[in-house]
PDB file of C-alpha atoms and ligand atoms in Angstrom:
ATOM      1  CA  MET A   1      -1.226   7.651   1.189  1.00  0.00           C
ATOM      2  CA  LYS A   2      -0.363   7.150  -2.393  1.00  0.00           C
ATOM      3  CA  VAL A   3      -1.369   4.399  -4.682  1.00  0.00           C
ATOM      4  CA  THR A   4       0.961   4.100  -7.742  1.00  0.00           C
ATOM      5  CA  THR A   5       0.176   1.819 -10.713  1.00  0.00           C
ATOM      6  CA  VAL A   6       3.159   0.602 -12.756  1.00  0.00           C
ATOM      7  CA  ASP A   7       1.759   0.842 -16.222  1.00  0.00           C
ATOM      8  CA  HIS A   8       5.146   0.251 -17.924  1.00  0.00           C
ATOM      9  CA  PRO A   9       4.722  -1.861 -21.235  1.00  0.00           C
ATOM     10  CA  LEU A  10       6.952  -4.626 -20.114  1.00  0.00           C
ATOM     11  CA  VAL A  11       4.989  -5.014 -16.711  1.00  0.00           C
ATOM     12  CA  GLN A  12       1.772  -5.023 -18.388  1.00  0.00           C
ATOM     13  CA  HIS A  13       2.805  -7.685 -20.977  1.00  0.00           C
ATOM     14  CA  LYS A  14       4.182  -9.804 -18.502  1.00  0.00           C
ATOM     15  CA  LEU A  15       1.139  -9.439 -16.188  1.00  0.00           C
ATOM     16  CA  ALA A  16      -1.024 -10.652 -19.131  1.00  0.00           C
ATOM     17  CA  LEU A  17       1.128 -13.827 -19.401  1.00  0.00           C
ATOM     18  CA  ILE A  18       0.879 -14.325 -15.521  1.00  0.00           C
ATOM     19  CA  ARG A  19      -2.876 -13.932 -15.461  1.00  0.00           C
ATOM     20  CA  ASP A  20      -3.301 -16.631 -18.282  1.00  0.00           C
ATOM     21  CA  LYS A  21      -4.424 -20.045 -16.561  1.00  0.00           C
ATOM     22  CA  ASN A  22      -2.242 -21.894 -19.180  1.00  0.00           C
ATOM     23  CA  THR A  23       1.039 -20.399 -17.856  1.00  0.00           C
ATOM     24  CA  GLY A  24       2.784 -23.161 -15.790  1.00  0.00           C
ATOM     25  CA  SER A  25       4.456 -22.894 -12.506  1.00  0.00           C
ATOM     26  CA  LYS A  26       7.971 -22.446 -13.728  1.00  0.00           C
ATOM     27  CA  ASP A  27       7.004 -19.578 -16.093  1.00  0.00           C
ATOM     28  CA  PHE A  28       4.653 -18.132 -13.440  1.00  0.00           C
ATOM     29  CA  ARG A  29       7.437 -17.993 -10.907  1.00  0.00           C
ATOM     30  CA  GLU A  30       9.912 -16.314 -13.320  1.00  0.00           C
ATOM     31  CA  LEU A  31       7.442 -13.729 -14.602  1.00  0.00           C
ATOM     32  CA  MET A  32       6.266 -12.879 -11.123  1.00  0.00           C
ATOM     33  CA  ALA A  33       9.848 -12.239 -10.180  1.00  0.00           C
ATOM     34  CA  GLU A  34      10.543 -10.163 -13.253  1.00  0.00           C
ATOM     35  CA  VAL A  35       7.369  -8.107 -12.777  1.00  0.00           C
ATOM     36  CA  SER A  36       8.424  -7.408  -9.206  1.00  0.00           C
ATOM     37  CA  MET A  37      11.917  -6.305 -10.230  1.00  0.00           C
ATOM     38  CA  LEU A  38      10.422  -3.939 -12.762  1.00  0.00           C
ATOM     39  CA  MET A  39       7.921  -2.686 -10.131  1.00  0.00           C
ATOM     40  CA  ALA A  40      10.794  -2.127  -7.629  1.00  0.00           C
ATOM     41  CA  TYR A  41      12.371   0.224 -10.285  1.00  0.00           C
ATOM     42  CA  GLU A  42       9.272   2.527  -9.819  1.00  0.00           C
ATOM     43  CA  ALA A  43       8.786   1.819  -6.088  1.00  0.00           C
ATOM     44  CA  THR A  44      12.416   3.032  -5.283  1.00  0.00           C
ATOM     45  CA  ARG A  45      12.220   6.138  -7.396  1.00  0.00           C
ATOM     46  CA  ASP A  46      12.105   8.332  -4.312  1.00  0.00           C
ATOM     47  CA  LEU A  47      15.147   6.847  -2.626  1.00  0.00           C
ATOM     48  CA  GLU A  48      17.509   9.575  -1.232  1.00  0.00           C
ATOM     49  CA  LEU A  49      20.766  10.344  -2.966  1.00  0.00           C
ATOM     50  CA  GLU A  50      23.960  12.037  -1.889  1.00  0.00           C
ATOM     51  CA  GLU A  51      26.794  13.525  -3.827  1.00  0.00           C
ATOM     52  CA  THR A  52      30.194  11.962  -3.645  1.00  0.00           C
ATOM     53  CA  VAL A  53      33.281  11.818  -5.970  1.00  0.00           C
ATOM     54  CA  VAL A  54      34.771   8.814  -7.599  1.00  0.00           C
ATOM     55  CA  GLU A  55      37.999   8.695  -9.775  1.00  0.00           C
ATOM     56  CA  THR A  56      37.233   7.419 -13.292  1.00  0.00           C
ATOM     57  CA  PRO A  57      40.345   6.285 -15.282  1.00  0.00           C
ATOM     58  CA  VAL A  58      40.144   9.802 -16.851  1.00  0.00           C
ATOM     59  CA  ALA A  59      39.348  12.266 -14.078  1.00  0.00           C
ATOM     60  CA  PRO A  60      37.353  12.895 -10.865  1.00  0.00           C
ATOM     61  CA  ALA A  61      33.541  12.507 -11.375  1.00  0.00           C
ATOM     62  CA  ARG A  62      30.933  13.888  -9.035  1.00  0.00           C
ATOM     63  CA  VAL A  63      28.384  11.090  -8.731  1.00  0.00           C
ATOM     64  CA  LYS A  64      25.309  10.284  -6.611  1.00  0.00           C
ATOM     65  CA  VAL A  65      24.843   7.356  -4.416  1.00  0.00           C
ATOM     66  CA  LEU A  66      22.222   6.029  -2.243  1.00  0.00           C
ATOM     67  CA  ALA A  67      21.962   7.560   1.027  1.00  0.00           C
ATOM     68  CA  GLY A  68      19.385   7.759   3.876  1.00  0.00           C
ATOM     69  CA  LYS A  69      17.910   4.801   5.544  1.00  0.00           C
ATOM     70  CA  LYS A  70      18.992   1.224   4.789  1.00  0.00           C
ATOM     71  CA  LEU A  71      16.402  -1.089   3.154  1.00  0.00           C
ATOM     72  CA  ALA A  72      14.600  -4.233   3.986  1.00  0.00           C
ATOM     73  CA  LEU A  73      12.344  -6.363   2.040  1.00  0.00           C
ATOM     74  CA  VAL A  74       9.620  -8.154   3.963  1.00  0.00           C
ATOM     75  CA  ALA A  75       7.706 -11.101   2.269  1.00  0.00           C
ATOM     76  CA  ILE A  76       4.278 -12.154   3.313  1.00  0.00           C
ATOM     77  CA  LEU A  77       4.498 -16.035   3.065  1.00  0.00           C
ATOM     78  CA  ARG A  78       4.202 -17.709   0.825  1.00  0.00           C
ATOM     79  CA  ALA A  79       3.575 -15.820  -2.333  1.00  0.00           C
ATOM     80  CA  GLY A  80       5.405 -12.654  -1.312  1.00  0.00           C
ATOM     81  CA  LEU A  81       8.683 -14.678  -1.467  1.00  0.00           C
ATOM     82  CA  VAL A  82       8.824 -14.813  -5.080  1.00  0.00           C
ATOM     83  CA  MET A  83       8.605 -10.999  -5.448  1.00  0.00           C
ATOM     84  CA  VAL A  84      11.554 -10.715  -2.938  1.00  0.00           C
ATOM     85  CA  ASP A  85      13.649 -12.916  -5.204  1.00  0.00           C
ATOM     86  CA  GLY A  86      12.940 -10.510  -8.096  1.00  0.00           C
ATOM     87  CA  ILE A  87      13.531  -7.378  -6.074  1.00  0.00           C
ATOM     88  CA  LEU A  88      16.915  -8.725  -4.685  1.00  0.00           C
ATOM     89  CA  ARG A  89      18.289  -8.822  -8.186  1.00  0.00           C
ATOM     90  CA  LEU A  90      17.938  -4.911  -8.039  1.00  0.00           C
ATOM     91  CA  ILE A  91      18.785  -4.425  -4.474  1.00  0.00           C
ATOM     92  CA  PRO A  92      20.965  -7.224  -3.404  1.00  0.00           C
ATOM     93  CA  ALA A  93      22.228  -5.632  -0.259  1.00  0.00           C
ATOM     94  CA  ALA A  94      18.640  -5.389   1.315  1.00  0.00           C
ATOM     95  CA  ARG A  95      18.022  -7.270   4.510  1.00  0.00           C
ATOM     96  CA  VAL A  96      15.058  -9.759   4.237  1.00  0.00           C
ATOM     97  CA  GLY A  97      12.279 -10.574   6.641  1.00  0.00           C
ATOM     98  CA  HIS A  98       9.295 -12.969   6.533  1.00  0.00           C
ATOM     99  CA  ILE A  99       5.890 -12.862   8.013  1.00  0.00           C
ATOM    100  CA  GLY A 100       3.814 -16.037   7.630  1.00  0.00           C
ATOM    101  CA  LEU A 101       0.125 -15.627   7.254  1.00  0.00           C
ATOM    102  CA  TYR A 102      -2.614 -17.736   5.877  1.00  0.00           C
ATOM    103  CA  ARG A 103      -6.305 -16.749   5.052  1.00  0.00           C
ATOM    104  CA  ASP A 104      -8.936 -18.780   6.742  1.00  0.00           C
ATOM    105  CA  PRO A 105     -11.080 -19.971   3.678  1.00  0.00           C
ATOM    106  CA  GLU A 106     -14.333 -19.455   5.474  1.00  0.00           C
ATOM    107  CA  THR A 107     -13.761 -16.075   7.340  1.00  0.00           C
ATOM    108  CA  LEU A 108     -11.123 -14.800   5.088  1.00  0.00           C
ATOM    109  CA  GLU A 109      -9.252 -13.441   8.168  1.00  0.00           C
ATOM    110  CA  PRO A 110      -5.592 -13.976   8.338  1.00  0.00           C
ATOM    111  CA  THR A 111      -3.757 -16.276  10.943  1.00  0.00           C
ATOM    112  CA  GLN A 112      -0.095 -15.502  11.718  1.00  0.00           C
ATOM    113  CA  TYR A 113       2.150 -18.524  11.982  1.00  0.00           C
ATOM    114  CA  TYR A 114       5.667 -17.035  11.600  1.00  0.00           C
ATOM    115  CA  ALA A 115       7.596 -13.678  11.887  1.00  0.00           C
ATOM    116  CA  LYS A 116      11.313 -13.060  11.527  1.00  0.00           C
ATOM    117  CA  LEU A 117      12.512  -9.676  10.907  1.00  0.00           C
ATOM    118  CA  PRO A 118      15.937  -7.991  10.815  1.00  0.00           C
ATOM    119  CA  LEU A 119      16.809  -6.792  14.306  1.00  0.00           C
ATOM    120  CA  ASP A 120      17.164  -3.236  13.027  1.00  0.00           C
ATOM    121  CA  ILE A 121      13.803  -3.252  11.181  1.00  0.00           C
ATOM    122  CA  ALA A 122      12.740   0.015  12.844  1.00  0.00           C
ATOM    123  CA  GLU A 123      15.643   1.895  11.406  1.00  0.00           C
ATOM    124  CA  ARG A 124      15.021   0.541   7.813  1.00  0.00           C
ATOM    125  CA  ARG A 125      12.866   1.656   4.991  1.00  0.00           C
ATOM    126  CA  ILE A 126      10.624  -1.315   4.199  1.00  0.00           C
ATOM    127  CA  PHE A 127       9.123  -2.731   1.178  1.00  0.00           C
ATOM    128  CA  LEU A 128       6.561  -5.294   2.181  1.00  0.00           C
ATOM    129  CA  THR A 129       5.603  -7.832  -0.667  1.00  0.00           C
ATOM    130  CA  ASP A 130       2.606  -9.676  -1.251  1.00  0.00           C
ATOM    131  CA  PRO A 131       1.460 -10.284  -4.919  1.00  0.00           C
ATOM    132  CA  MET A 132      -2.304 -10.402  -4.205  1.00  0.00           C
ATOM    133  CA  LEU A 133      -4.117  -7.553  -2.135  1.00  0.00           C
ATOM    134  CA  ALA A 134      -7.507  -9.029  -1.862  1.00  0.00           C
ATOM    135  CA  THR A 135      -9.525  -8.242   1.299  1.00  0.00           C
ATOM    136  CA  GLY A 136      -6.623  -6.450   2.553  1.00  0.00           C
ATOM    137  CA  GLY A 137      -6.487  -8.566   5.793  1.00  0.00           C
ATOM    138  CA  SER A 138      -3.174 -10.139   5.325  1.00  0.00           C
ATOM    139  CA  ALA A 139      -1.509  -6.798   4.361  1.00  0.00           C
ATOM    140  CA  VAL A 140      -3.159  -5.064   7.366  1.00  0.00           C
ATOM    141  CA  ARG A 141      -1.930  -7.801   9.734  1.00  0.00           C
ATOM    142  CA  ALA A 142       1.593  -7.633   8.354  1.00  0.00           C
ATOM    143  CA  LEU A 143       1.760  -3.903   8.613  1.00  0.00           C
ATOM    144  CA  ASP A 144       0.499  -4.077  12.307  1.00  0.00           C
ATOM    145  CA  VAL A 145       3.312  -6.618  12.937  1.00  0.00           C
ATOM    146  CA  LEU A 146       5.895  -4.294  11.354  1.00  0.00           C
ATOM    147  CA  LYS A 147       4.702  -1.110  13.278  1.00  0.00           C
ATOM    148  CA  GLU A 148       4.584  -3.202  16.656  1.00  0.00           C
ATOM    149  CA  LYS A 149       8.493  -3.570  15.923  1.00  0.00           C
ATOM    150  CA  GLY A 150       8.716   0.172  15.386  1.00  0.00           C
ATOM    151  CA  ALA A 151       8.715   0.391  11.620  1.00  0.00           C
ATOM    152  CA  THR A 152       7.725   3.825  10.312  1.00  0.00           C
ATOM    153  CA  HIS A 153       8.609   3.876   6.659  1.00  0.00           C
ATOM    154  CA  ILE A 154       6.838   1.188   4.679  1.00  0.00           C
ATOM    155  CA  LYS A 155       5.658   0.756   1.066  1.00  0.00           C
ATOM    156  CA  LEU A 156       3.267  -2.198   0.182  1.00  0.00           C
ATOM    157  CA  MET A 157       4.050  -3.809  -3.171  1.00  0.00           C
ATOM    158  CA  SER A 158       1.300  -5.935  -4.737  1.00  0.00           C
ATOM    159  CA  ILE A 159       1.030  -7.115  -8.275  1.00  0.00           C
ATOM    160  CA  ILE A 160      -2.680  -7.142  -8.358  1.00  0.00           C
ATOM    161  CA  ALA A 161      -5.019  -5.283  -5.875  1.00  0.00           C
ATOM    162  CA  ALA A 162      -8.868  -5.277  -5.579  1.00  0.00           C
ATOM    163  CA  PRO A 163     -10.452  -1.894  -4.624  1.00  0.00           C
ATOM    164  CA  GLU A 164     -11.576  -3.501  -1.431  1.00  0.00           C
ATOM    165  CA  GLY A 165      -8.039  -4.261  -0.276  1.00  0.00           C
ATOM    166  CA  ILE A 166      -6.699  -0.867  -0.979  1.00  0.00           C
ATOM    167  CA  GLU A 167      -9.580   0.823   0.981  1.00  0.00           C
ATOM    168  CA  ARG A 168      -8.897  -1.499   3.990  1.00  0.00           C
ATOM    169  CA  VAL A 169      -5.112  -0.720   3.958  1.00  0.00           C
ATOM    170  CA  MET A 170      -5.836   2.953   3.500  1.00  0.00           C
ATOM    171  CA  LYS A 171      -8.225   3.143   6.384  1.00  0.00           C
ATOM    172  CA  ALA A 172      -5.947   1.083   8.805  1.00  0.00           C
ATOM    173  CA  HIS A 173      -2.588   2.422   7.714  1.00  0.00           C
ATOM    174  CA  PRO A 174      -3.007   5.759   6.043  1.00  0.00           C
ATOM    175  CA  ASP A 175       0.701   6.499   6.108  1.00  0.00           C
ATOM    176  CA  VAL A 176       1.702   3.516   3.900  1.00  0.00           C
ATOM    177  CA  ASP A 177       1.979   4.052   0.121  1.00  0.00           C
ATOM    178  CA  ILE A 178       1.019   1.233  -2.254  1.00  0.00           C
ATOM    179  CA  CYS A 179       2.549   0.239  -5.473  1.00  0.00           C
ATOM    180  CA  VAL A 180       0.680  -2.239  -7.828  1.00  0.00           C
ATOM    181  CA  ALA A 181       0.745  -3.351 -11.406  1.00  0.00           C
ATOM    182  CA  ALA A 182      -3.065  -3.458 -11.654  1.00  0.00           C
ATOM    183  CA  VAL A 183      -6.194  -2.590  -9.883  1.00  0.00           C
ATOM    184  CA  ASP A 184      -8.867  -5.243 -10.821  1.00  0.00           C
ATOM    185  CA  GLU A 185     -12.744  -5.008 -10.597  1.00  0.00           C
ATOM    186  CA  ARG A 186     -13.706  -6.727  -7.411  1.00  0.00           C
ATOM    187  CA  LEU A 187     -13.607  -9.589  -5.181  1.00  0.00           C
ATOM    188  CA  ASN A 188     -15.862 -12.691  -5.676  1.00  0.00           C
ATOM    189  CA  GLU A 189     -17.863 -14.475  -2.999  1.00  0.00           C
ATOM    190  CA  LYS A 190     -14.766 -16.661  -2.017  1.00  0.00           C
ATOM    191  CA  GLY A 191     -12.560 -13.591  -1.690  1.00  0.00           C
ATOM    192  CA  TYR A 192     -10.650 -14.174  -4.929  1.00  0.00           C
ATOM    193  CA  ILE A 193      -9.781 -11.041  -7.095  1.00  0.00           C
ATOM    194  CA  VAL A 194     -11.840 -10.896 -10.347  1.00  0.00           C
ATOM    195  CA  PRO A 195     -10.395 -11.346 -12.917  1.00  0.00           C
ATOM    196  CA  GLY A 196      -7.101 -11.707 -10.931  1.00  0.00           C
ATOM    197  CA  LEU A 197      -4.840 -14.655 -11.644  1.00  0.00           C
ATOM    198  CA  GLY A 198      -6.272 -17.363  -9.181  1.00  0.00           C
ATOM    199  CA  ASP A 199      -4.431 -18.504  -6.079  1.00  0.00           C
ATOM    200  CA  ALA A 200      -0.885 -16.998  -6.301  1.00  0.00           C
ATOM    201  CA  GLY A 201       0.716 -19.423  -3.633  1.00  0.00           C
ATOM    202  CA  ASP A 202      -0.642 -22.536  -5.547  1.00  0.00           C
ATOM    203  CA  ARG A 203       0.429 -21.332  -8.915  1.00  0.00           C
ATOM    204  CA  ILE A 204       4.018 -20.359  -7.630  1.00  0.00           C
ATOM    205  CA  TYR A 205       4.560 -23.779  -5.859  1.00  0.00           C
ATOM    206  CA  GLY A 206       2.222 -26.075  -7.955  1.00  0.00           C
ATOM    207  CA  THR A 207       0.320 -26.825  -4.870  1.00  0.00           C
ATOM    208  CA  LYS A 208      -3.492 -27.801  -4.579  1.00  0.00           C
TER     209      LYS A 208
HETATM  210  C1  LIG B   1      -2.989 -15.152  -0.334  1.00  0.00           C
HETATM  211  C2  LIG B   1      -2.120 -14.087  -0.912  1.00  0.00           C
HETATM  212  C3  LIG B   1      -2.105 -13.044   0.193  1.00  0.00           C
HETATM  213  C4  LIG B   1      -3.521 -13.199   0.660  1.00  0.00           C
HETATM  214  C5  LIG B   1      -4.308 -12.056   0.127  1.00  0.00           C
HETATM  215  O1  LIG B   1      -2.331 -15.945   0.578  1.00  0.00           O
HETATM  216  O2  LIG B   1      -0.768 -14.529  -1.134  1.00  0.00           O
HETATM  217  O3  LIG B   1      -1.223 -13.229   1.255  1.00  0.00           O
HETATM  218  O4  LIG B   1      -4.051 -14.504   0.334  1.00  0.00           O
HETATM  219  O5  LIG B   1      -5.647 -12.069   0.632  1.00  0.00           O
HETATM  220  P1  LIG B   1      -6.271 -10.990   1.694  1.00  0.00           P
HETATM  221  O6  LIG B   1      -5.780  -9.616   0.993  1.00  0.00           O
HETATM  222  O7  LIG B   1      -7.785 -11.256   1.512  1.00  0.00           O
HETATM  223  O8  LIG B   1      -5.741 -11.207   3.040  1.00  0.00           O
HETATM  224  P2  LIG B   1      -2.887 -17.280   1.329  1.00  0.00           P
HETATM  225  O9  LIG B   1      -3.576 -16.809   2.566  1.00  0.00           O
HETATM  226  O10 LIG B   1      -3.635 -18.108   0.393  1.00  0.00           O
HETATM  227  O11 LIG B   1      -1.457 -17.998   1.827  1.00  0.00           O
HETATM  228  P3  LIG B   1      -0.343 -18.718   0.819  1.00  0.00           P
HETATM  229  O12 LIG B   1       0.249 -17.592   0.297  1.00  0.00           O
HETATM  230  O13 LIG B   1       0.319 -19.374   1.897  1.00  0.00           O
HETATM  231  O14 LIG B   1      -0.984 -19.447  -0.129  1.00  0.00           O
HETATM  232  N1  LIG B   2      -5.234 -14.733  -2.586  1.00  0.00           N
HETATM  233  C1  LIG B   2      -4.714 -15.167  -3.927  1.00  0.00           C
HETATM  234  O1  LIG B   2      -3.760 -15.847  -4.103  1.00  0.00           O
HETATM  235  N2  LIG B   2      -5.624 -14.886  -4.985  1.00  0.00           N
HETATM  236  C2  LIG B   2      -6.680 -14.155  -4.816  1.00  0.00           C
HETATM  237  O2  LIG B   2      -7.413 -13.812  -5.819  1.00  0.00           O
HETATM  238  C3  LIG B   2      -6.985 -13.633  -3.470  1.00  0.00           C
HETATM  239  C4  LIG B   2      -6.234 -13.977  -2.447  1.00  0.00           C
END
């Protein structure tokens, strides 16, 4: 397993705005989507290419185009949806799946309420999105669901991770790489990432 932190200045600047409690839902959503798109640029760096030839108006040109497995984005609902919106701007042809999970506020364990995945998910290279990797319970459950459907090539994309979440995913799914914009200090007693950004779903959708 590899953990990549995207430390690009634009990502870090936008992340600072996202963390700010004075940033409202509209800007929060847009910034989350922008950061996700920029993270996807890094997360897709190892996609396979193959050579082909196109005719420019001047002459034939040997070019490289994407090859290998087709792609799928899978959002953990609700908050992962906004990441998919951003990443689709870069990879518009990707198929999209959804896994619905919510954390019990007492036990912090996830409950699954929905799953809809592309039929050929097992043949696709998957980017699983959830902006917050806190205890890691939701990510581990979503990875279980994907693997039960035969998925083998999965990268988890989270904007902010706690060390506890990374460790839990590493233990349960050592084959899965993780791409983050920041690894924060710790979890608090309510399972929130410190300093984090608060409740991602509530800030995206203006709920609570
Ligand atoms: C939040 C967040 C992650 C999860 C992370 O979702 O979006 O999915 O918590 O926590 P974990 O790593 O401890 O599992 P939440 O359960 O609040 O649901 P929501 O997105 O529908 O608000
Ligand atoms: N889910 C969130 O939305 N934020 C946290 O800090 C932890 C879990």
